Amino acid sequence: MHMLSHNPAAAYRRVELDARIEAAGTADLTRICLEEAVAALGQALLALERAPDTVPREALVRAQTITLWLARSVAPEHPLHGSLVTFYGGLANQIAGNFVRARAEEIVRVRGDLNDLLTAAG
């Protein structure tokens, strides 16, 4: 509970996210994960604008963790299983490539790819 008192906005977002996940079906869970990854990369870009020489590690790790989870959770019987696993895994690797030196142009590209998938998912 100690963390909640330091950042009420973050606590509220976490509770809201937990509620969405709890009520979500499989397709909704994928959409939520895509939304969260896009948001995390957006936070990374904002952090880079404020401090260009500082790697926004927390936001990048969050985005990478989500894309890895997406890669591992594609149903084996899904007709695009191989392509989706490769896609998500590739994005996770690109994100990880920014852990030492963050490159805004690459983060923008990865975020755009995830956003395109989110838009296509309807």
Short mmCIF file of C-alpha atoms in Angstrom, two decimals:
data_model
loop_
_atom_site.label_atom_id
_atom_site.label_comp_id
_atom_site.label_asym_id
_atom_site.label_seq_id
_atom_site.Cartn_x
_atom_site.Cartn_y
_atom_site.Cartn_z
CA MET A 1 0.00 0.00 0.00
CA HIS A 2 2.93 2.30 0.51
CA MET A 3 3.43 2.67 -3.27
CA LEU A 4 -0.17 3.72 -3.77
CA SER A 5 0.25 6.79 -1.59
CA HIS A 6 3.16 8.08 -3.70
CA ASN A 7 1.44 7.99 -7.08
CA PRO A 8 -2.36 7.94 -6.96
CA ALA A 9 -2.68 8.30 -10.75
CA ALA A 10 -0.56 5.20 -11.35
CA ALA A 11 -2.55 3.28 -8.75
CA TYR A 12 -5.81 4.27 -10.45
CA ARG A 13 -4.49 3.18 -13.87
CA ARG A 14 -3.36 -0.14 -12.41
CA VAL A 15 -6.75 -0.82 -10.80
CA GLU A 16 -8.51 0.10 -14.05
CA LEU A 17 -6.20 -2.18 -16.05
CA ASP A 18 -6.69 -5.05 -13.60
CA ALA A 19 -10.46 -4.69 -13.92
CA ARG A 20 -10.28 -4.69 -17.74
CA ILE A 21 -8.07 -7.79 -17.74
CA GLU A 22 -10.34 -9.61 -15.30
CA ALA A 23 -13.38 -9.03 -17.53
CA ALA A 24 -11.59 -9.67 -20.83
CA GLY A 25 -11.94 -12.58 -23.21
CA THR A 26 -9.02 -13.77 -25.33
CA ALA A 27 -9.47 -11.24 -28.16
CA ASP A 28 -10.04 -8.42 -25.68
CA LEU A 29 -6.94 -9.41 -23.74
CA THR A 30 -4.84 -9.17 -26.91
CA ARG A 31 -6.30 -5.73 -27.62
CA ILE A 32 -5.57 -4.58 -24.05
CA CYS A 33 -1.98 -5.81 -24.35
CA LEU A 34 -1.50 -4.02 -27.66
CA GLU A 35 -2.95 -0.82 -26.17
CA GLU A 36 -0.66 -1.09 -23.15
CA ALA A 37 2.44 -1.72 -25.29
CA VAL A 38 1.62 1.27 -27.49
CA ALA A 39 1.08 3.40 -24.38
CA ALA A 40 4.38 2.24 -22.82
CA LEU A 41 6.28 3.12 -25.98
CA GLY A 42 4.54 6.50 -25.99
CA GLN A 43 5.74 7.04 -22.43
CA ALA A 44 9.25 6.09 -23.51
CA LEU A 45 9.14 8.67 -26.29
CA LEU A 46 7.92 11.38 -23.91
CA ALA A 47 10.69 10.52 -21.47
CA LEU A 48 13.25 10.73 -24.29
CA GLU A 49 11.96 14.19 -25.24
CA ARG A 50 12.49 15.36 -21.67
CA ALA A 51 15.85 13.65 -21.17
CA PRO A 52 17.39 12.56 -24.50
CA ASP A 53 20.48 11.02 -22.87
CA THR A 54 18.55 8.88 -20.39
CA VAL A 55 17.16 5.49 -21.43
CA PRO A 56 13.48 5.22 -20.39
CA ARG A 57 14.12 1.70 -19.14
CA GLU A 58 10.89 1.15 -17.20
CA ALA A 59 8.64 1.97 -20.15
CA LEU A 60 10.78 -0.04 -22.57
CA VAL A 61 10.87 -3.08 -20.28
CA ARG A 62 7.09 -2.89 -19.92
CA ALA A 63 6.59 -2.76 -23.70
CA GLN A 64 9.06 -5.60 -24.26
CA THR A 65 7.45 -7.76 -21.57
CA ILE A 66 4.05 -7.29 -23.20
CA THR A 67 5.31 -8.13 -26.70
CA LEU A 68 7.07 -11.24 -25.38
CA TRP A 69 3.85 -12.31 -23.66
CA LEU A 70 1.96 -11.77 -26.91
CA ALA A 71 4.52 -13.90 -28.81
CA ARG A 72 4.21 -16.72 -26.28
CA SER A 73 0.43 -16.61 -26.08
CA VAL A 74 -0.50 -17.05 -29.76
CA ALA A 75 -2.69 -20.13 -29.93
CA PRO A 76 -0.90 -22.97 -31.75
CA GLU A 77 -3.99 -23.59 -33.89
CA HIS A 78 -4.18 -19.94 -35.02
CA PRO A 79 -3.71 -19.83 -38.81
CA LEU A 80 -1.12 -17.04 -38.45
CA HIS A 81 0.66 -18.60 -35.47
CA GLY A 82 4.15 -18.61 -36.99
CA SER A 83 3.84 -15.15 -38.48
CA LEU A 84 2.50 -13.61 -35.27
CA VAL A 85 5.14 -15.26 -33.10
CA THR A 86 7.84 -13.95 -35.44
CA PHE A 87 6.25 -10.49 -35.57
CA TYR A 88 5.88 -10.09 -31.81
CA GLY A 89 9.28 -11.64 -31.13
CA GLY A 90 10.93 -9.31 -33.62
CA LEU A 91 9.31 -6.29 -32.00
CA ALA A 92 10.45 -7.48 -28.56
CA ASN A 93 14.01 -7.75 -29.89
CA GLN A 94 13.84 -4.27 -31.40
CA ILE A 95 12.62 -2.85 -28.11
CA ALA A 96 15.43 -4.64 -26.24
CA GLY A 97 17.90 -3.04 -28.65
CA ASN A 98 17.01 0.30 -27.06
CA PHE A 99 17.90 -0.70 -23.49
CA VAL A 100 21.46 0.61 -23.74
CA ARG A 101 20.95 3.56 -26.08
CA ALA A 102 17.37 4.55 -26.86
CA ARG A 103 16.67 5.62 -30.44
CA ALA A 104 13.43 7.55 -30.79
CA GLU A 105 13.06 6.74 -34.51
CA GLU A 106 13.15 3.01 -33.80
CA ILE A 107 10.71 3.30 -30.90
CA VAL A 108 8.36 5.30 -33.15
CA ARG A 109 8.56 2.57 -35.80
CA VAL A 110 7.84 -0.26 -33.33
CA ARG A 111 4.99 1.73 -31.79
CA GLY A 112 3.57 2.31 -35.28
CA ASP A 113 3.72 -1.42 -36.08
CA LEU A 114 1.83 -2.26 -32.88
CA ASN A 115 -0.65 0.52 -33.52
CA ASP A 116 -1.24 -0.78 -37.07
CA LEU A 117 -1.99 -4.22 -35.65
CA LEU A 118 -4.30 -2.70 -33.06
CA THR A 119 -6.18 -0.80 -35.78
CA ALA A 120 -6.44 -3.94 -37.94
CA ALA A 121 -7.82 -5.89 -34.99
CA GLY A 122 -10.77 -3.56 -35.11
#
